[in-house]
Short mmCIF file of C-alpha atoms in Angstrom, two decimals:
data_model
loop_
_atom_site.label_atom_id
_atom_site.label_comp_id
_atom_site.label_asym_id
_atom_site.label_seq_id
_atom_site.Cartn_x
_atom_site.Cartn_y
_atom_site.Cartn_z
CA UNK A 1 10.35 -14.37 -47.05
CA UNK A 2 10.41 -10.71 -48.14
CA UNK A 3 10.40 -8.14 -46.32
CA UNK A 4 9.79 -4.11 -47.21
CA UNK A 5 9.91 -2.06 -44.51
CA UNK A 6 11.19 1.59 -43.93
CA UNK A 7 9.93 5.46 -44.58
CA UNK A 8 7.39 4.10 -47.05
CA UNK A 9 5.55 2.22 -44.90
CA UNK A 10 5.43 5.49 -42.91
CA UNK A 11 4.16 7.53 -46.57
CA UNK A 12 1.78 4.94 -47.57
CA UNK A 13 4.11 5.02 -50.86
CA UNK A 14 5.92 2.09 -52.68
CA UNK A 15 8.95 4.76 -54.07
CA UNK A 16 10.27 6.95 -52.00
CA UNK A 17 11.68 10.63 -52.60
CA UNK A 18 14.46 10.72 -51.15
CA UNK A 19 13.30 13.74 -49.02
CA UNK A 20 11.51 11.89 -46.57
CA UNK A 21 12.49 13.42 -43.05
CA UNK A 22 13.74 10.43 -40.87
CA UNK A 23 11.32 11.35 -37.84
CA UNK A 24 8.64 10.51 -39.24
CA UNK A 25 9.99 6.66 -38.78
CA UNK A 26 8.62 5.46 -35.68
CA UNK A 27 7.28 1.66 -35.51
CA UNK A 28 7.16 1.86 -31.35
CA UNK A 29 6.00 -1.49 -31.66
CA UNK A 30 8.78 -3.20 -33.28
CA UNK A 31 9.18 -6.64 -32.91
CA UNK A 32 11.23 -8.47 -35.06
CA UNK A 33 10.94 -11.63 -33.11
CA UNK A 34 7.71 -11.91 -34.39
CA UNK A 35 8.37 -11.60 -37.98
CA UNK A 36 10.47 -14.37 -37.46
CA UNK A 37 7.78 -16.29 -35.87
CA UNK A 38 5.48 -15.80 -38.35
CA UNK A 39 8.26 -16.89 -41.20
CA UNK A 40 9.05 -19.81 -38.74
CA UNK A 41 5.45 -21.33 -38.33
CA UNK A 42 5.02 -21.02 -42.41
CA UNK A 43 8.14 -23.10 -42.77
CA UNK A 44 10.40 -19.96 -44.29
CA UNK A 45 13.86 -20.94 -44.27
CA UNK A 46 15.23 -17.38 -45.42
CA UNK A 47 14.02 -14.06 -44.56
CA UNK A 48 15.36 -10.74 -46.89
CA UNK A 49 14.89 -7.51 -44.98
CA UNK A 50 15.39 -4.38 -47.38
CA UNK A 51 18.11 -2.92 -45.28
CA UNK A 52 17.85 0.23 -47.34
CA UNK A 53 15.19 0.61 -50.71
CA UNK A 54 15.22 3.50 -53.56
CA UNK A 55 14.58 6.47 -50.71
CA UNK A 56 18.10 5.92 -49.36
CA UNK A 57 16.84 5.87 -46.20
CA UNK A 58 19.02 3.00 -44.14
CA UNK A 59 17.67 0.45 -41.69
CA UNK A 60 21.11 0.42 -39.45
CA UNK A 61 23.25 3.66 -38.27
CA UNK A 62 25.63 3.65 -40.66
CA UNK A 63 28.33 5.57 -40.57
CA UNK A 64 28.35 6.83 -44.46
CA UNK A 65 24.62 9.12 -44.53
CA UNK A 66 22.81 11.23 -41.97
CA UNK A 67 19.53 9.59 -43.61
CA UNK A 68 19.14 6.29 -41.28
CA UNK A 69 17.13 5.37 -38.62
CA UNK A 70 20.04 7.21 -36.10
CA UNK A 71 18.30 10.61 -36.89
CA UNK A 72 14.60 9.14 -35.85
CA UNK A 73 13.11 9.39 -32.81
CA UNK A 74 12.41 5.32 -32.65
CA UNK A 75 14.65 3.99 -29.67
CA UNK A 76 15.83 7.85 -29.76
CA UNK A 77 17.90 7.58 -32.51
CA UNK A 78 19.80 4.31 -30.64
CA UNK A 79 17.82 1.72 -32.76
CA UNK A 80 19.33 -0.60 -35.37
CA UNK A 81 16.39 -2.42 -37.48
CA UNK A 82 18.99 -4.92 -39.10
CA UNK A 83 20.69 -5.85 -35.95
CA UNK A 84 17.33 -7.01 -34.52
CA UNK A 85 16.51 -8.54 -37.51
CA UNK A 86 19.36 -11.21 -37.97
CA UNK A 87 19.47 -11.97 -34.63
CA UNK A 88 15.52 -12.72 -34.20
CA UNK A 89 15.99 -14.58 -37.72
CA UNK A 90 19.12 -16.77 -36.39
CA UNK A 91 17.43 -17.90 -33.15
CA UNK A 92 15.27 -19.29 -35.00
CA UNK A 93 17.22 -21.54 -37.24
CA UNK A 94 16.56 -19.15 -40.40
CA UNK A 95 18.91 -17.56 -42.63
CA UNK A 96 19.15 -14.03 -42.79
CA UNK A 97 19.56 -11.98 -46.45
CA UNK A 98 19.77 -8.54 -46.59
CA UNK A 99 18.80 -6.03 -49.44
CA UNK A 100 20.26 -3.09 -50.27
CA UNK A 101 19.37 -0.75 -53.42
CA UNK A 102 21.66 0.28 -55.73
CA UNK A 103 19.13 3.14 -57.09
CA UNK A 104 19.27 5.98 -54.29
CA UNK A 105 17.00 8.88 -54.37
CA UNK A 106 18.42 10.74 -51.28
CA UNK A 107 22.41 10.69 -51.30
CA UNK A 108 24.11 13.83 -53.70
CA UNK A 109 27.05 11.22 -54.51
CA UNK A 110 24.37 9.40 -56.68
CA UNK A 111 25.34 10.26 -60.93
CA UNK A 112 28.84 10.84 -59.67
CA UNK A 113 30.03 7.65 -60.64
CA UNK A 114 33.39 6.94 -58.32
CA UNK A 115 31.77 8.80 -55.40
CA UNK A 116 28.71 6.56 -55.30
CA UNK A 117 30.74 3.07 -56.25
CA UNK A 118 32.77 4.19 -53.27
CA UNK A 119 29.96 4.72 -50.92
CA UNK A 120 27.98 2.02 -52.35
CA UNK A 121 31.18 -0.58 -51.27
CA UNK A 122 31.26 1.34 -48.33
CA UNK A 123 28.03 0.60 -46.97
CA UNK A 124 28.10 -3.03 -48.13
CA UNK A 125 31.23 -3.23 -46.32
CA UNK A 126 29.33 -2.37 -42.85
CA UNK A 127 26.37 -4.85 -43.78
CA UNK A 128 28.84 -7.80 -44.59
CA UNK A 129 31.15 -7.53 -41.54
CA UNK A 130 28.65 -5.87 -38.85
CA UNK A 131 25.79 -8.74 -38.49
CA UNK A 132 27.05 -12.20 -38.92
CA UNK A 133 27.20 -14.54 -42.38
CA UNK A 134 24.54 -13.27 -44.80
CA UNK A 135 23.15 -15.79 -46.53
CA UNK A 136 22.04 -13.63 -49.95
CA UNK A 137 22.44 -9.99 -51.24
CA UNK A 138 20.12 -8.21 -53.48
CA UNK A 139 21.09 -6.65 -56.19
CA UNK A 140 17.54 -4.42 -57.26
CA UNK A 141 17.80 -3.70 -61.06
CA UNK A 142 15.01 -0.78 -60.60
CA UNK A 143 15.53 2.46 -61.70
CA UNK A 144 12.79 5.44 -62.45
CA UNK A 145 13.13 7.00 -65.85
CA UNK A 146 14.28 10.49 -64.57
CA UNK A 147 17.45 8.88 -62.50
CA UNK A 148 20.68 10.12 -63.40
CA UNK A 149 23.11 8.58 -65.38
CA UNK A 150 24.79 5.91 -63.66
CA UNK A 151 27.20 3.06 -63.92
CA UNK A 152 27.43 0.87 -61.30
CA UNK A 153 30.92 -1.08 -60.79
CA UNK A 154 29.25 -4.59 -60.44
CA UNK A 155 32.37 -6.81 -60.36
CA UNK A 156 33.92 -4.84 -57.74
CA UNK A 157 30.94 -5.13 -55.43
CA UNK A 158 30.18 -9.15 -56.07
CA UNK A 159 34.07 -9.37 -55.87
CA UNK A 160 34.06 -7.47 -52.74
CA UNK A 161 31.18 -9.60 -51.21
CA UNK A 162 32.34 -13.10 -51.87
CA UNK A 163 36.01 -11.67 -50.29
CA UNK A 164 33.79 -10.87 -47.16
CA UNK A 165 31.38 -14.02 -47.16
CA UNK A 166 32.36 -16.42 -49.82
CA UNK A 167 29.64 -18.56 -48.77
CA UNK A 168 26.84 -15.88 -49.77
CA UNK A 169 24.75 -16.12 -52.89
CA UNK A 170 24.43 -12.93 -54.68
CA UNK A 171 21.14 -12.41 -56.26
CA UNK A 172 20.87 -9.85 -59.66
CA UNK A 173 18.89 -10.43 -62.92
CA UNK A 174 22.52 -11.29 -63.83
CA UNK A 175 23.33 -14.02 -61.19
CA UNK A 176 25.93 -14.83 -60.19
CA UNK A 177 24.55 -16.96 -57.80
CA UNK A 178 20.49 -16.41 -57.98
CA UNK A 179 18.96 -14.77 -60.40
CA UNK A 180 15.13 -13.33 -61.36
CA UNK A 181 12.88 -14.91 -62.84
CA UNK A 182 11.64 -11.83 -64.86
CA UNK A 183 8.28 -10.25 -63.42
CA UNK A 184 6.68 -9.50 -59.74
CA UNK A 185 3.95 -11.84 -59.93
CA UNK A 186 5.74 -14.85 -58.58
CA UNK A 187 5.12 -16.88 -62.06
CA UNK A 188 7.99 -18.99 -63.58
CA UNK A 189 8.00 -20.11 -67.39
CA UNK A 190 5.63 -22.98 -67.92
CA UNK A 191 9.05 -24.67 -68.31
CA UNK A 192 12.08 -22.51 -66.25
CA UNK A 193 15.26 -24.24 -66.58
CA UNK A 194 17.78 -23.53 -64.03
CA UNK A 195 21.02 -23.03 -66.29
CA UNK A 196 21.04 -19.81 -68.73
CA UNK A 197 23.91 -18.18 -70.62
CA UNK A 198 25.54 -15.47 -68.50
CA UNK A 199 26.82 -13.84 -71.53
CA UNK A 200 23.66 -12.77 -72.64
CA UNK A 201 22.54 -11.15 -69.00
CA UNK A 202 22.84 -7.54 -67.75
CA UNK A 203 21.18 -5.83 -64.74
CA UNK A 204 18.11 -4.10 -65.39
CA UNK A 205 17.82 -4.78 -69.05
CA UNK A 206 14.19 -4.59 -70.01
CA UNK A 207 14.68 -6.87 -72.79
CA UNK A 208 15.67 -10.18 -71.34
CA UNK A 209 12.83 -10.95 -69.03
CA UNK A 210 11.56 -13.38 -71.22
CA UNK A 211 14.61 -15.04 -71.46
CA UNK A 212 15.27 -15.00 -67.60
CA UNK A 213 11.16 -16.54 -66.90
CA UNK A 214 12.24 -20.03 -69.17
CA UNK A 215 15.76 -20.33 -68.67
CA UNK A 216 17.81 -22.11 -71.07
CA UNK A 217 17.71 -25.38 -71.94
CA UNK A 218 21.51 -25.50 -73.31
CA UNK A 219 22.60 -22.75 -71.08
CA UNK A 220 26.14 -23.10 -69.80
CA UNK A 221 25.46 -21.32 -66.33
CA UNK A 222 23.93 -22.68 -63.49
CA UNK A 223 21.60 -20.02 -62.49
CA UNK A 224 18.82 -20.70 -60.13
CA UNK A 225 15.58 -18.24 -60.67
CA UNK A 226 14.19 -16.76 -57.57
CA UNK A 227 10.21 -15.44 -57.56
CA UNK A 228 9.62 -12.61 -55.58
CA UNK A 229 5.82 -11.43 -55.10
CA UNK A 230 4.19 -9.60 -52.54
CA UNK A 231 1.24 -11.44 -49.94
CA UNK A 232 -0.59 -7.95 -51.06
CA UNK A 233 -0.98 -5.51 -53.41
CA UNK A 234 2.18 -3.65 -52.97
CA UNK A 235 5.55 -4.63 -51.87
CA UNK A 236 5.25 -1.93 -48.41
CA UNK A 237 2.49 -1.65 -46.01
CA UNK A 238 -0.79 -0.20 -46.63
CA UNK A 239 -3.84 0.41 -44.47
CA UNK A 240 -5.70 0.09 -47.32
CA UNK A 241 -4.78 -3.20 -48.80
CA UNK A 242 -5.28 -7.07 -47.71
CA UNK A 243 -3.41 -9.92 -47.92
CA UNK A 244 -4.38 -11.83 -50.97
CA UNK A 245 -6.30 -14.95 -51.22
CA UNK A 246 -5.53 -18.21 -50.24
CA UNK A 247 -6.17 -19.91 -54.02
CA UNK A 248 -4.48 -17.18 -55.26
CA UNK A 249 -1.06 -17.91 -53.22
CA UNK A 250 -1.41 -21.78 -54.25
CA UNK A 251 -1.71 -20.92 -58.10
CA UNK A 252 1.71 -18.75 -57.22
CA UNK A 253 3.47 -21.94 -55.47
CA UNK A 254 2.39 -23.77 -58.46
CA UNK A 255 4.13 -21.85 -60.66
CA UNK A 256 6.91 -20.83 -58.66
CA UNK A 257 8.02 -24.14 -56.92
CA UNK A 258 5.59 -26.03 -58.46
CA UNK A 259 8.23 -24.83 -61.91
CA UNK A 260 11.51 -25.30 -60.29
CA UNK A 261 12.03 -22.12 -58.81
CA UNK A 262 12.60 -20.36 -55.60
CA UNK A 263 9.56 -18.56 -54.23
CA UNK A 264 10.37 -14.96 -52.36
CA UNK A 265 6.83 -13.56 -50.62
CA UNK A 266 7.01 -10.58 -49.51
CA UNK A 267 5.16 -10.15 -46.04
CA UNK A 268 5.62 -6.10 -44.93
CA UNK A 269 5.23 -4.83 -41.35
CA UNK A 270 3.43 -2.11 -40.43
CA UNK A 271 3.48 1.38 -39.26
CA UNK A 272 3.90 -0.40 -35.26
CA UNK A 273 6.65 -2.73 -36.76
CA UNK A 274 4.58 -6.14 -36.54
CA UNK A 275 3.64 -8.03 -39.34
CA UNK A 276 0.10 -7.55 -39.78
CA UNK A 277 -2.39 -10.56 -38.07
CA UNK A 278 -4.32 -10.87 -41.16
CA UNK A 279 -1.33 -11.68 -42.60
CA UNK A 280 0.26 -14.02 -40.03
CA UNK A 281 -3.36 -15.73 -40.49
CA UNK A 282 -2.98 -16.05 -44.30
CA UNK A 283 0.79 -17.55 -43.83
CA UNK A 284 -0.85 -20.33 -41.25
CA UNK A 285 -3.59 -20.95 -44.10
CA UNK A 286 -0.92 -21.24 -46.79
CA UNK A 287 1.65 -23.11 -45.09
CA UNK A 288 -1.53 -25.75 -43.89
CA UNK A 289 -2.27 -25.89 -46.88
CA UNK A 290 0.44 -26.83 -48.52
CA UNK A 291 0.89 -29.60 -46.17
CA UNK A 292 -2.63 -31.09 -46.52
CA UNK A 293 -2.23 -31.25 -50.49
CA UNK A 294 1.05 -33.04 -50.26
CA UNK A 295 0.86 -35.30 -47.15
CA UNK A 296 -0.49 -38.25 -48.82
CA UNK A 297 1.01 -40.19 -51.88
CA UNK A 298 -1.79 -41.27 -54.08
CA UNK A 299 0.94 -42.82 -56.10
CA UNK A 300 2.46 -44.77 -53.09
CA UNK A 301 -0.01 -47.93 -53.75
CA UNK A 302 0.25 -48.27 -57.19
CA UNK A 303 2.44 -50.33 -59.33
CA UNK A 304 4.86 -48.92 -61.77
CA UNK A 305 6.46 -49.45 -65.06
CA UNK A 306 8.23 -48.23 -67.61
CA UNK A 307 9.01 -48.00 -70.80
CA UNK A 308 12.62 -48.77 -70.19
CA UNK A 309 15.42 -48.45 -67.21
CA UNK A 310 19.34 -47.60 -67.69
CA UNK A 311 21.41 -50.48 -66.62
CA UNK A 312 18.67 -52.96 -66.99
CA UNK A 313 16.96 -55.29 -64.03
CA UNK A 314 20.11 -54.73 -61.73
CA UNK A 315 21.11 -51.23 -62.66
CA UNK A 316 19.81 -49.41 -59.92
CA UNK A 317 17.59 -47.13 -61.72
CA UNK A 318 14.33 -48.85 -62.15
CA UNK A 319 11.11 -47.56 -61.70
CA UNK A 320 10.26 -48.06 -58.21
CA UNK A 321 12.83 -45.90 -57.20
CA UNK A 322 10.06 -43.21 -57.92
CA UNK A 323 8.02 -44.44 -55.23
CA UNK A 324 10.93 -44.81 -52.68
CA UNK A 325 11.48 -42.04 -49.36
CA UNK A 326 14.80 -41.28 -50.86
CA UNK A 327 14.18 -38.11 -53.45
CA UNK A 328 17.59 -37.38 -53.81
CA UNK A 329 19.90 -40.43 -53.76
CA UNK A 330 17.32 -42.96 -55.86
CA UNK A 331 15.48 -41.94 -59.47
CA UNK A 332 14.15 -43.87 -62.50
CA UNK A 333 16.48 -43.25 -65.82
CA UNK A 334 15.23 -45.20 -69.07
CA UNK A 335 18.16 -46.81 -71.04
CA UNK A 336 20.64 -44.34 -72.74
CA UNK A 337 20.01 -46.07 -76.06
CA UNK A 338 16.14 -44.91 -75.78
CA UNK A 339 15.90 -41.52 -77.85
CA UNK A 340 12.26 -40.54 -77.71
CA UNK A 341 9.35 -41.57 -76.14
CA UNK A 342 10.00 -42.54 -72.51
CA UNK A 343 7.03 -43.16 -70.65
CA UNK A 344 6.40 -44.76 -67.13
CA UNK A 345 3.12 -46.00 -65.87
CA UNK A 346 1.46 -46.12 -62.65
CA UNK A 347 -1.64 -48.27 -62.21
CA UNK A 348 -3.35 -48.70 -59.22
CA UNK A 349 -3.84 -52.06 -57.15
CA UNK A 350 -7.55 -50.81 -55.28
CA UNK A 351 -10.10 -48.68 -56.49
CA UNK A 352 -10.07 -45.46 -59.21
CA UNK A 353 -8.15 -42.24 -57.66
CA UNK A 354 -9.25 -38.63 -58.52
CA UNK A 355 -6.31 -36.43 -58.07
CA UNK A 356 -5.80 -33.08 -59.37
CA UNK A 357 -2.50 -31.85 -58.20
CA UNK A 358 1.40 -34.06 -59.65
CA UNK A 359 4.15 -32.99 -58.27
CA UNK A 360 7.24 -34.52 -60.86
CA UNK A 361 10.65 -33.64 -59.92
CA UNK A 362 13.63 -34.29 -62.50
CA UNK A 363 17.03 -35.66 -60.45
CA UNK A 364 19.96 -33.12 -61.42
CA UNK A 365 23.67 -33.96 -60.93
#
């Protein structure tokens, strides 16, 4: 789960200035324990807080800019959003990721390339050894038109980060670790392969999203795509907007999960620093149902066969194994002499069943 939170939610904006005055972020109501319950009840197993977005304006004290949450008035300057967040997000049992723009509005250092590398590390530095193992970083590739020229020195910050938590996966439109699927509307390729070729990948290059929403078939690089949407209209708070509809967050899990990918929903607090009831209502709706659609194996009854299976009768890849509990260890492979044309049948032993939802899931080693 997503989560965009800072000055704009305070501006009713979704891109800051950079000139927003930190006292005017105040969420006296801040409770990041129940984010976490609201993630925890929709079964969210990672939660991405945007420790600081394209305003500059950063979500701990840190020690690098005078543009944090140590110059507002919330907790009287004493507050640290990010330290609340991993540890409401931890007792839990869910991992925490953390976000943190490369594109900043506010700090002068920004188009003087060493100076901002250097502070960029810097404040990555303080994220990665501060609050615990981090369990993704993301990499933003936006950028407004009139943005100075900039080059960021990637390889020393995913170097740096895997030196400080090798464990982490580092999300980018370039990988390494987790990449984007190519648009904000939570939709994978109709077919999204997980490997891609790295070589042909660059942050915040317009011209690959295509190529990033399928994947490549005969990629060399394993490559994950992650979907990231927003519950609403825009990626912050606003008074003005709902969450969206529950058929309209299936036909995203559909073709997010329901593709092979990752799904990342944003789910913004507010101006008080609580995530919105109508929202925490949608999340129980969504999660529910999900679990109604998928708690019952039409397929479970019915017989199975197929047009072939690897190994033959005692190979240990027939098709039953599609009907098994196991969906990791035990999957039906036809024989590797079969080119074309594989097939498996199911037919039921009872009456006719009307389904309108497969889920088919490919075994990957």
């Amino acid at each position: 789960m997503f989560l965009h939170f800072g000055v704009n939610t305070f501006t009713d904006s979704e891109w800051g200035t950079g000139r927003e005055n930190p006292s005017i972020f105040y969420p006296k109501g801040l409770d990041a324990a129940q984010w976490a319950d609201a993630a925890a009840g929709a079964g969210v197993s990672l939660m991405i807080l945007t420790a600081k977005h394209h305003d500059g304006f950063c979500l701990w004290p840190s020690r690098y800019t005078d543009h944090s949450v140590a110059r507002s008035p919330w907790k009287n300057g004493r507050g640290d959003v990010v330290r609340e967040f991993v540890d409401a997000v931890r007792a839990r049992g869910i991992d925490a990721g953390l976000y943190l723009s490369p594109w900043d509005l506010h700090d002068p250092r920004y188009g003087h390339v060493k100076l901002y590398n250097e502070y960029y590390l810097a404040q990555l530095q303080e994220l990665l050894t501060r609050y615990g193992d981090v369990r993704e970083i993301w990499f933003d590739g936006a950028k407004g038109p009139n943005a100075p020229n900039m080059t960021y020195y990637f390889n020393d910050w995913f170097s740096m980060v895997k030196e400080l938590q090798s464990a982490i996966n580092i999300f980018s439109d370039a990988g390494p670790d987790v990449g984007w699927v190519g648009n904000e509307n939570g939709y994978a390729g109709t077919t999204c392969w997980s490997t891609i070729n790295a070589t042909s990948l660059s942050i915040g290059n317009g011209s690959i999203i295509n190529y990033l929403n399928t994947g490549d078939p005969k990629g060399a690089n394993w490559l994950p795509a992650e979907c990231d949407v927003s519950i609403r209209k825009g990626w912050f708070w606003h008074k003005s907007q709902a969450p969206k509809k529950l058929t309209q967050l299936l036909e995203i899990y559909y073709k997010s999960v329901g593709r092979n990918c990752v799904l990342l929903l944003n789910v913004p607090p507010n101006t008080t620093g609580l995530v919105s009831e109508s929202d925490v209502r949608r999340l129980k709706q969504f999660r529910g149902a999900i679990n109604t659609i998928f708690s019952t194996n039409l397929a479970g009854k019915c017989s199975v066969e197929a047009s072939s299976q690897r190994g033959g009768e005692n190979g240990g890849f027939g098709p039953k194994n599609v009907l098994d509990d196991d969906h990791l260890w035990t999957y039906w492979a036809p024989n590797l002499d079969e080119k074309e044309n594989y097939w498996i049948e199911f037919r039921t032993r009872t009456k006719r069943i009307t389904f309108n939802v497969v889920r088919i899931q490919e075994a990957v080693a």
